Coordinates of C-alpha atoms in Angstrom, one line a residue:
M1 CA 0.0 0.0 0.0
G2 CA 1.3 3.5 -0.8
A3 CA 1.4 6.5 1.4
S4 CA -1.4 8.2 -0.6
T5 CA -4.7 6.6 -1.4
P6 CA -7.7 7.3 -3.7
K7 CA -9.5 8.4 -0.5
E8 CA -7.3 11.3 0.2
T9 CA -5.7 14.0 -1.9
R10 CA -3.2 16.2 -0.2
Q11 CA -1.6 19.5 -1.2
A12 CA 1.8 19.4 0.4
N13 CA 0.2 17.9 3.5
K14 CA -1.3 21.3 4.2
G15 CA -3.9 23.5 2.7
A16 CA -7.0 22.3 0.9
T17 CA -7.8 18.6 1.2
V18 CA -10.6 16.6 -0.4
H19 CA -11.8 13.7 1.7
E20 CA -13.8 10.7 0.7
K21 CA -16.3 9.2 3.2
A22 CA -15.5 5.8 4.8
T23 CA -17.3 2.8 3.3
R24 CA -19.4 0.2 5.1
K25 CA -16.5 -2.2 5.0
D26 CA -14.4 0.4 6.8
W27 CA -16.9 0.7 9.6
L28 CA -17.0 -3.1 9.8
G29 CA -13.3 -3.1 9.9
L30 CA -13.4 -0.6 12.8
S31 CA -15.5 -3.2 14.8
V32 CA -12.6 -5.6 14.3
L33 CA -10.1 -3.1 15.5
V34 CA -12.1 -2.5 18.7
I35 CA -11.9 -6.3 19.5
P36 CA -8.3 -6.2 20.7
I37 CA -8.8 -3.0 22.6
L38 CA -11.7 -4.6 24.4
L39 CA -9.4 -7.5 25.3
V40 CA -6.6 -5.3 26.6
S41 CA -9.0 -3.3 28.7
M42 CA -10.7 -6.4 30.0
D43 CA -7.3 -7.9 30.9
I44 CA -6.5 -4.8 33.0
S45 CA -9.9 -4.6 34.8
V46 CA -10.3 -8.3 35.6
L47 CA -6.8 -8.3 37.1
Y48 CA -7.8 -5.7 39.6
L49 CA -10.8 -7.9 40.6
A50 CA -8.7 -11.0 40.7
L51 CA -6.0 -9.4 42.8
P52 CA -7.4 -10.6 46.2
A53 CA -7.6 -14.2 44.9
V54 CA -4.2 -14.0 43.3
T55 CA -2.6 -12.7 46.5
A56 CA -4.4 -15.4 48.6
D57 CA -3.2 -18.2 46.3
L58 CA 0.3 -17.2 45.2
Q59 CA 1.1 -15.1 48.3
P60 CA 3.2 -12.4 46.6
S61 CA 4.9 -9.7 48.6
S62 CA 3.6 -6.2 48.5
N63 CA 6.4 -5.3 46.0
Q64 CA 5.5 -8.3 43.8
T65 CA 1.9 -7.4 43.9
L66 CA 2.6 -3.9 42.5
W67 CA 4.9 -5.5 39.9
I68 CA 2.2 -8.0 38.9
L69 CA -0.1 -4.9 38.2
D70 CA 2.4 -2.7 36.4
L71 CA 5.0 -5.0 34.7
Y72 CA 2.6 -5.3 31.8
G73 CA 2.5 -1.5 31.4
F74 CA 6.3 -1.1 31.8
F75 CA 7.0 -3.6 29.0
L76 CA 4.3 -2.0 26.9
A77 CA 5.8 1.4 27.3
G78 CA 9.3 0.2 26.6
L79 CA 8.3 -1.5 23.3
L80 CA 5.6 0.8 21.9
I81 CA 8.0 3.1 19.9
T82 CA 9.7 0.1 18.4
M83 CA 6.5 -1.7 17.5
G84 CA 4.9 1.4 16.0
S85 CA 7.9 1.8 13.7
V86 CA 7.9 -2.0 12.9
G87 CA 4.2 -1.8 12.0
D88 CA 4.9 1.0 9.6
R89 CA 7.5 -1.2 7.9
I90 CA 6.0 -4.7 7.8
G91 CA 2.4 -3.8 7.8
R92 CA 0.1 -2.7 10.7
R93 CA -2.4 -5.5 10.2
R94 CA 0.3 -8.1 10.1
L95 CA 1.9 -6.8 13.3
L96 CA -1.6 -6.7 15.0
M97 CA -2.1 -10.4 14.2
I98 CA 1.4 -11.4 15.4
G99 CA 0.7 -9.5 18.6
A100 CA -2.6 -11.2 19.0
M101 CA -1.0 -14.7 18.9
V102 CA 1.6 -13.7 21.5
F103 CA -1.0 -12.2 23.7
G104 CA -3.1 -15.3 23.5
A105 CA -0.1 -17.6 24.4
A106 CA 0.9 -15.4 27.3
S107 CA -2.7 -15.5 28.6
V108 CA -2.5 -19.3 28.9
L109 CA 0.8 -19.0 30.8
A110 CA -0.8 -16.4 33.2
A111 CA -3.8 -18.5 33.7
F112 CA -1.8 -21.5 34.9
S113 CA 0.8 -19.7 36.9
T114 CA 1.9 -21.5 40.1
S115 CA 4.1 -18.8 41.6
P116 CA 4.4 -15.0 41.7
E117 CA 7.5 -15.3 39.5
M118 CA 5.7 -17.3 36.8
L119 CA 2.9 -14.8 36.8
L120 CA 5.4 -11.9 36.4
V121 CA 6.9 -13.6 33.4
A122 CA 3.5 -14.0 31.9
R123 CA 2.6 -10.4 32.5
A124 CA 5.8 -9.3 30.8
L125 CA 5.0 -11.4 27.7
L126 CA 1.5 -9.9 27.7
G127 CA 3.2 -6.5 27.6
V128 CA 5.2 -7.6 24.5
G129 CA 2.1 -8.8 22.7
G130 CA 0.1 -5.7 23.9
A131 CA 2.7 -3.3 22.5
T132 CA 1.7 -4.3 19.0
I133 CA -2.1 -3.7 19.5
A134 CA -2.7 0.0 20.4
P135 CA -0.4 1.6 17.8
S136 CA -1.5 -0.8 15.1
T137 CA -5.2 -0.3 15.7
L138 CA -5.0 3.5 16.0
S139 CA -2.8 3.9 12.9
L140 CA -5.1 1.7 10.9
I141 CA -8.0 4.0 11.9
R142 CA -5.9 6.9 10.6
N143 CA -5.6 5.2 7.2
M144 CA -9.2 3.9 7.0
F145 CA -10.9 7.2 8.0
H146 CA -9.8 10.3 6.1
D147 CA -12.8 12.5 6.7
P148 CA -12.0 14.5 9.9
G149 CA -15.5 14.2 11.3
Q150 CA -15.7 10.5 10.6
R151 CA -12.2 9.9 12.0
K152 CA -13.1 11.5 15.3
E153 CA -16.2 9.4 15.5
A154 CA -14.2 6.3 14.8
I155 CA -11.7 7.2 17.5
G156 CA -14.6 7.8 19.8
V157 CA -15.9 4.3 19.1
W158 CA -12.3 3.0 19.7
T159 CA -12.1 4.8 23.0
A160 CA -15.6 3.7 24.0
G161 CA -14.5 0.1 23.2
F162 CA -11.7 0.5 25.6
A163 CA -14.2 1.7 28.2
G164 CA -16.5 -1.1 27.2
G165 CA -13.8 -3.6 28.0
G166 CA -13.5 -2.0 31.4
A167 CA -17.3 -2.5 31.8
I168 CA -17.5 -6.0 30.5
G169 CA -14.3 -7.2 32.2
P170 CA -15.4 -6.8 35.8
V171 CA -18.8 -8.5 35.1
I172 CA -17.3 -11.5 33.2
G173 CA -14.3 -11.6 35.6
G174 CA -16.6 -11.4 38.6
F175 CA -18.7 -14.3 37.4
L176 CA -15.6 -16.4 36.6
L177 CA -14.0 -15.6 40.0
E178 CA -17.2 -16.7 41.8
H179 CA -17.4 -20.0 40.0
F180 CA -13.9 -20.9 38.9
W181 CA -10.3 -20.2 39.9
W182 CA -8.6 -16.9 39.3
G183 CA -6.7 -18.1 36.3
S184 CA -9.9 -18.4 34.3
V185 CA -10.0 -14.6 33.9
F186 CA -7.1 -14.8 31.5
L187 CA -8.5 -17.6 29.5
V188 CA -11.4 -15.4 28.2
N189 CA -8.7 -13.8 26.0
I190 CA -8.4 -16.9 23.8
P191 CA -11.8 -16.8 22.0
V192 CA -11.4 -13.1 21.5
M193 CA -8.0 -13.6 19.9
V194 CA -9.4 -16.4 17.6
L195 CA -12.1 -14.0 16.4
L196 CA -9.6 -11.3 15.7
L197 CA -7.3 -13.6 13.7
V198 CA -10.2 -14.9 11.6
S199 CA -11.9 -11.5 10.9
A200 CA -9.0 -9.1 10.5
P201 CA -7.8 -10.5 7.1
L202 CA -11.3 -10.2 5.8
L203 CA -12.3 -6.7 6.9
V204 CA -9.1 -4.7 7.7
P205 CA -6.9 -3.5 4.8
E206 CA -3.2 -3.7 5.2
F207 CA -1.2 -0.4 5.3
K208 CA 2.5 0.2 5.5
D209 CA 5.1 2.8 4.6
P210 CA 6.2 2.2 1.0
N211 CA 9.6 3.8 1.6
P212 CA 10.5 3.1 5.3
G213 CA 14.2 3.6 4.9
K214 CA 16.9 1.6 6.6
F215 CA 16.0 -0.1 9.9
D216 CA 18.1 1.1 12.8
P217 CA 18.7 -1.5 15.5
I218 CA 20.8 0.8 17.6
S219 CA 17.9 3.2 17.9
V220 CA 15.6 0.3 18.9
G221 CA 18.0 -0.8 21.6
L222 CA 18.4 2.7 22.9
S223 CA 14.6 3.4 23.0
I224 CA 13.9 0.1 24.9
A225 CA 16.8 0.4 27.3
A226 CA 16.1 4.1 28.0
M227 CA 12.4 3.6 28.7
L228 CA 12.9 0.5 30.9
G229 CA 15.6 2.3 32.9
I230 CA 13.4 5.3 33.5
V231 CA 10.3 3.4 34.5
Y232 CA 12.3 1.1 36.7
A233 CA 13.8 4.1 38.5
I234 CA 10.3 5.6 39.0
K235 CA 9.0 2.3 40.3
H236 CA 11.9 1.6 42.6
G237 CA 12.1 5.2 43.9
A238 CA 8.4 5.2 44.7
Q239 CA 8.8 2.0 46.7
D240 CA 12.2 2.4 48.3
G241 CA 13.0 6.0 48.1
L242 CA 15.9 7.9 46.6
D243 CA 18.6 5.3 47.0
A244 CA 21.6 4.4 44.9
T245 CA 19.6 2.0 42.6
T246 CA 17.0 4.7 41.9
V247 CA 19.6 7.4 41.1
S248 CA 21.8 5.1 38.9
T249 CA 18.9 3.7 36.9
A250 CA 17.3 7.1 36.4
V251 CA 20.6 8.7 35.3
G252 CA 21.3 5.7 33.0
G253 CA 17.9 5.9 31.5
L254 CA 18.1 9.6 30.9
I255 CA 21.5 9.4 29.3
L256 CA 20.2 6.7 27.0
A257 CA 17.1 8.7 26.2
T258 CA 19.3 11.7 25.3
L259 CA 21.5 9.6 23.0
F260 CA 18.3 8.2 21.4
V261 CA 17.0 11.8 20.7
L262 CA 20.3 12.9 19.3
R263 CA 20.5 9.9 17.0
Q264 CA 16.9 10.5 15.8
R265 CA 17.8 14.1 14.9
R266 CA 20.8 13.1 12.9
A267 CA 19.5 9.9 11.4
R268 CA 18.4 9.8 7.7
D269 CA 15.6 7.4 8.5
P270 CA 14.8 8.0 12.2
L271 CA 12.7 5.6 14.2
I272 CA 10.4 8.5 15.3
D273 CA 10.1 12.0 14.0
I274 CA 11.3 14.1 17.0
T275 CA 10.3 17.3 15.2
L276 CA 6.6 16.4 16.0
F277 CA 7.2 17.7 19.6
A278 CA 7.9 21.1 18.1
E279 CA 4.1 21.3 17.6
R280 CA 2.5 22.5 20.9
A281 CA -0.6 20.6 20.2
F282 CA 1.2 17.3 19.7
S283 CA 3.3 17.8 22.9
A284 CA 0.2 18.7 24.9
A285 CA -1.6 15.6 23.5
V286 CA 1.1 13.2 24.6
L287 CA 1.2 14.9 28.1
V288 CA -2.6 14.6 28.4
Q289 CA -2.5 10.9 27.5
F290 CA 0.0 10.4 30.3
L291 CA -2.1 12.3 32.9
V292 CA -5.5 10.8 32.2
I293 CA -4.2 7.2 32.3
F294 CA -2.1 8.1 35.4
A295 CA -5.3 8.9 37.3
L296 CA -7.5 6.2 35.8
T297 CA -5.2 3.2 36.6
G298 CA -4.1 4.5 40.0
F299 CA -7.7 5.0 41.3
S300 CA -9.0 1.8 39.7
L301 CA -6.7 -0.2 42.0
F302 CA -8.1 1.7 45.0
A303 CA -11.8 1.3 43.9
S304 CA -11.6 -2.5 43.4
Q305 CA -10.0 -3.0 46.8
Y306 CA -12.4 -0.7 48.5
L307 CA -15.5 -2.5 47.1
Q308 CA -14.2 -6.0 47.9
L309 CA -12.1 -5.6 51.1
L310 CA -13.9 -2.8 52.9
V311 CA -17.5 -3.0 51.7
G312 CA -17.3 -6.8 51.5
L313 CA -18.7 -7.3 48.0
G314 CA -18.0 -10.3 45.9
P315 CA -16.1 -9.9 42.6
L316 CA -19.3 -10.0 40.5
A317 CA -21.1 -7.4 42.7
A318 CA -18.0 -5.2 42.6
G319 CA -17.8 -5.6 38.8
L320 CA -21.5 -4.5 38.4
W321 CA -20.8 -1.4 40.4
L322 CA -17.8 -0.6 38.3
L323 CA -20.1 -0.6 35.2
I324 CA -21.1 2.9 36.1
P325 CA -17.6 4.6 35.7
A326 CA -17.0 2.5 32.6
A327 CA -20.3 3.8 31.1
A328 CA -19.2 7.4 32.0
A329 CA -16.0 6.9 30.1
A330 CA -17.8 5.6 27.0
L331 CA -20.2 8.5 27.2
G332 CA -17.4 11.0 27.2
A333 CA -15.7 9.3 24.3
V334 CA -18.8 9.2 22.1
L335 CA -20.0 12.8 22.9
S336 CA -16.7 14.7 22.6
P337 CA -16.5 14.5 18.8
T338 CA -19.9 16.0 18.5
L339 CA -19.2 18.6 21.1
S340 CA -16.0 19.6 19.3
K341 CA -18.1 21.0 16.4
Y342 CA -19.2 23.8 18.7
V343 CA -16.6 24.1 21.4
P344 CA -12.8 24.4 20.8
T345 CA -10.9 21.1 21.1
G346 CA -8.5 22.6 23.6
A347 CA -11.3 23.6 25.9
I348 CA -12.9 20.2 25.8
I349 CA -9.5 18.4 26.6
A350 CA -8.8 20.9 29.4
G351 CA -12.4 20.4 30.7
G352 CA -11.7 16.6 30.8
L353 CA -8.7 17.2 33.0
L354 CA -10.8 19.4 35.2
L355 CA -13.4 16.6 35.6
I356 CA -10.5 14.3 36.6
A357 CA -9.4 16.9 39.2
F358 CA -12.9 17.0 40.7
G359 CA -13.1 13.2 40.7
S360 CA -9.8 13.0 42.5
L361 CA -10.9 15.5 45.0
T362 CA -14.0 13.5 45.6
M363 CA -11.8 10.4 46.4
H364 CA -10.1 12.5 49.1
F365 CA -13.4 12.6 51.0
V366 CA -14.3 8.9 50.7
G367 CA -14.4 7.2 54.1
A368 CA -14.6 3.7 55.4
N369 CA -18.3 4.2 56.2
S370 CA -19.1 6.8 53.5
G371 CA -20.7 4.1 51.3
I372 CA -20.4 3.1 47.7
P373 CA -22.1 6.1 46.0
L374 CA -19.4 8.6 46.9
L375 CA -16.7 6.3 45.6
I376 CA -18.6 5.6 42.4
T377 CA -19.3 9.4 41.9
G378 CA -15.6 10.1 42.2
M379 CA -14.6 7.3 39.8
S380 CA -17.3 8.4 37.3
L381 CA -16.1 12.0 37.2
I382 CA -12.6 10.7 36.5
T383 CA -13.6 8.3 33.8
L384 CA -15.9 10.9 32.1
G385 CA -13.0 13.2 31.8
V386 CA -10.7 10.4 30.6
G387 CA -13.1 9.5 27.8
A388 CA -13.6 13.0 26.6
A389 CA -9.9 14.0 26.6
S390 CA -8.5 10.8 25.2
T391 CA -10.7 10.7 22.1
L392 CA -9.8 14.2 20.9
N393 CA -6.2 13.7 22.0
S394 CA -5.8 10.7 19.8
D395 CA -7.1 12.7 16.8
I396 CA -4.5 15.4 17.4
V397 CA -1.7 12.8 17.5
L398 CA -2.8 10.9 14.4
T399 CA -3.2 14.0 12.2
A400 CA 0.1 15.5 13.2
A401 CA 2.2 13.0 11.2
A402 CA 2.0 11.9 7.6
P403 CA -0.3 8.9 7.0
E404 CA 2.6 6.5 6.4
K405 CA 4.1 7.5 9.7
A406 CA 0.9 7.1 11.7
G407 CA 2.1 4.0 13.5
A408 CA 5.2 5.7 15.0
A409 CA 3.1 8.8 15.9
S410 CA 0.4 6.8 17.7
A411 CA 3.1 4.8 19.4
L412 CA 4.4 8.0 21.0
S413 CA 1.0 8.8 22.3
E414 CA 0.4 5.3 23.6
T415 CA 3.9 5.3 25.2
G416 CA 2.8 8.4 27.2
A417 CA -0.4 6.6 28.1
E418 CA 1.2 3.3 29.2
L419 CA 3.9 5.2 31.1
G420 CA 1.2 7.2 32.8
G421 CA -0.6 3.9 33.8
A422 CA 2.6 2.4 35.2
V423 CA 3.5 5.6 37.0
G424 CA 0.0 6.0 38.3
I425 CA 0.1 2.5 39.9
A426 CA 3.6 3.1 41.1
I427 CA 3.0 6.6 42.6
L428 CA -0.6 6.5 43.7
G429 CA -0.4 2.8 44.7
T430 CA 2.8 3.4 46.6
I431 CA 1.3 6.4 48.4
G432 CA -1.5 4.1 49.5
T433 CA 0.8 1.2 50.5
T434 CA 3.2 3.5 52.4
V435 CA 0.5 5.3 54.3
Y436 CA -1.2 1.9 55.0
R437 CA 2.0 0.3 56.3
N438 CA 2.9 3.2 58.5
G439 CA -0.6 3.2 60.0
I440 CA -0.5 -0.5 60.8
E441 CA 3.0 -0.5 62.2
N442 CA 2.4 2.5 64.3
S443 CA -0.8 1.2 65.8
L444 CA -0.3 -2.5 66.3
P445 CA 0.6 -3.5 69.9
P446 CA 4.3 -4.4 70.2
E447 CA 3.4 -7.9 71.5
T448 CA 1.6 -8.7 68.2
P449 CA 3.0 -12.1 66.9
P450 CA 5.2 -11.7 63.7
E451 CA 3.0 -14.1 61.8
I452 CA 0.1 -11.7 62.3
A453 CA 2.0 -8.3 62.1
G454 CA 3.9 -9.2 59.0
P455 CA 1.0 -9.9 56.6
A456 CA -1.1 -7.3 58.2
A457 CA 1.4 -4.6 57.5
E458 CA 2.0 -5.7 53.8
T459 CA -1.4 -5.0 52.2
V460 CA -5.0 -4.3 53.2
G461 CA -5.9 -7.7 51.8
G462 CA -3.3 -9.3 54.1
G463 CA -4.7 -7.4 57.1
M464 CA -8.2 -8.5 56.4
A465 CA -7.1 -12.1 55.9
V466 CA -5.1 -12.6 59.1
A467 CA -7.8 -11.0 61.1
D468 CA -9.8 -14.2 60.5
Y469 CA -7.3 -16.1 62.7
L470 CA -7.8 -13.8 65.7
P471 CA -10.4 -13.8 68.5
A472 CA -13.5 -11.7 67.8
P473 CA -12.5 -8.5 69.6
L474 CA -8.9 -8.5 68.2
A475 CA -10.1 -9.4 64.8
D476 CA -12.6 -6.5 64.7
A477 CA -9.9 -4.1 65.9
L478 CA -7.5 -5.2 63.2
R479 CA -10.1 -5.0 60.4
E480 CA -11.0 -1.4 61.6
L481 CA -7.3 -0.5 61.7
A482 CA -6.6 -1.9 58.3
A483 CA -9.7 -0.1 56.8
S484 CA -8.8 3.3 58.3
S485 CA -5.1 3.0 57.2
F486 CA -6.2 2.1 53.7
I487 CA -8.6 5.1 53.6
D488 CA -5.8 7.4 54.8
G489 CA -3.7 6.3 51.8
L490 CA -6.7 6.7 49.4
N491 CA -7.4 10.2 50.7
L492 CA -3.8 11.4 50.4
A493 CA -3.6 10.0 46.8
G494 CA -6.8 11.9 46.0
A495 CA -5.5 15.2 47.3
W496 CA -2.2 14.9 45.4
S497 CA -3.9 13.9 42.2
A498 CA -6.5 16.7 42.4
G499 CA -3.7 19.3 42.8
L500 CA -1.7 17.8 39.9
M501 CA -4.8 17.7 37.6
A502 CA -5.8 21.3 38.5
V503 CA -2.4 22.6 37.5
S504 CA -2.3 20.5 34.4
T505 CA -5.7 21.8 33.3
V506 CA -4.3 25.4 33.1
V507 CA -1.1 24.3 31.4
V508 CA -2.9 22.2 28.7
F509 CA -5.5 24.9 28.1
L510 CA -2.8 27.4 27.3
L511 CA -0.9 24.9 25.1
L512 CA -4.1 24.1 23.1
R513 CA -5.5 27.6 22.8
G514 CA -5.1 27.5 19.0
K515 CA -7.1 24.3 18.5
A516 CA -10.4 25.5 17.1
T517 CA -13.7 23.6 16.6
S518 CA -13.8 20.8 14.0
S519 CA -15.3 21.5 10.7

């Protein structure tokens, strides 16, 4: 496939452009592209619900628990840039199908894991497979939908599909967790992968760069090593503080990132087009992707634990409650393209961040006895803002680059998003873990047996579990202490997130002031 198609005629990439409307086959192809996004979103959401069962069965440490959650995102972030460029070269549909096979195989490994280490390996392989999915699907949308209005609608459907996976995942996962073992939540990926592998060749056209230039393995190595070094430093620093490991990996990652950028500026055929960041809108869009997923993933972890461990709901009931925030995300994704016809795009994206700030502030006031509605209100405000901002963000990113480079451009956006997710779990999750641990250690009687004090101080799930082995008065006291310590961590994370999002709202609004309404 060439860089230009009969659907789109360009005049030096700028100026007047004639766009042909998408066909029925294009819209059917879009439904195929939503399938893997549903799967990725389901995989994330069901893991949150399965976490109590996983910790009870495999007994990971608190550090391993956080790694089980965010190792997928770290590998995803490290490989996205490479995979985006590979898709532009070998074909985006082909890369999507290769990734689907890897994702399916890793799902089987995760389902039958017998140790925390085995599950960690499976999560890493899921990240490798997942790194092919988001940039491939988004860049295919860029090439299938050339009309600006239809493209925003298609991206809205894609984003709503991601939210839909978040809605379906907890319900399916909750049902499976109540009737089968926790590994069953990974096996649901298999029929979805089979459906994708059968339908994609029939409905999704292949696109690739006709003149990709020479492949640069040195740039690939630099990008992967730099990203993994930086995200490991963030993870380790959030968990263990500013020690020698944190400083050395952060410095090493930043040095490699600098070398990568310098190489891209000088290279004849760069892996990514660094000059895209000279556009304020593109830079702002990548920043926003980082911020919205930062908040979403961080608070999703809190919400699932609150519903199951503090309120006492089963996985299915918790999943049904989490349908409400997922529906809010889908609503924001579907409505924002229409709203952008009347309201400047920059104002809508900044408004999405402001909704996230209000949602985070709401989480600051959630208490052990405040009830489910306040928690769901906070989460729904967050997800509504995420849905609205992400849809228009993705359109900015996809249209900033030439069509044949859409894979690499979307990979940059998804790298920001996945890094935001990993950092959200690392920072907000670690705030919660640290506050919880300090609350338990400072309040437990000194004579508490180590076999009780150890697990109780690790996680709120551990505290609730060991309370079952104590006499009634002591058990109730430990449960109350675990709940109040968990809430203290949630409240502090909410306050910090609200402040960050409020400041970011102003910054992003100023950066996107020039983004007018869509035609």
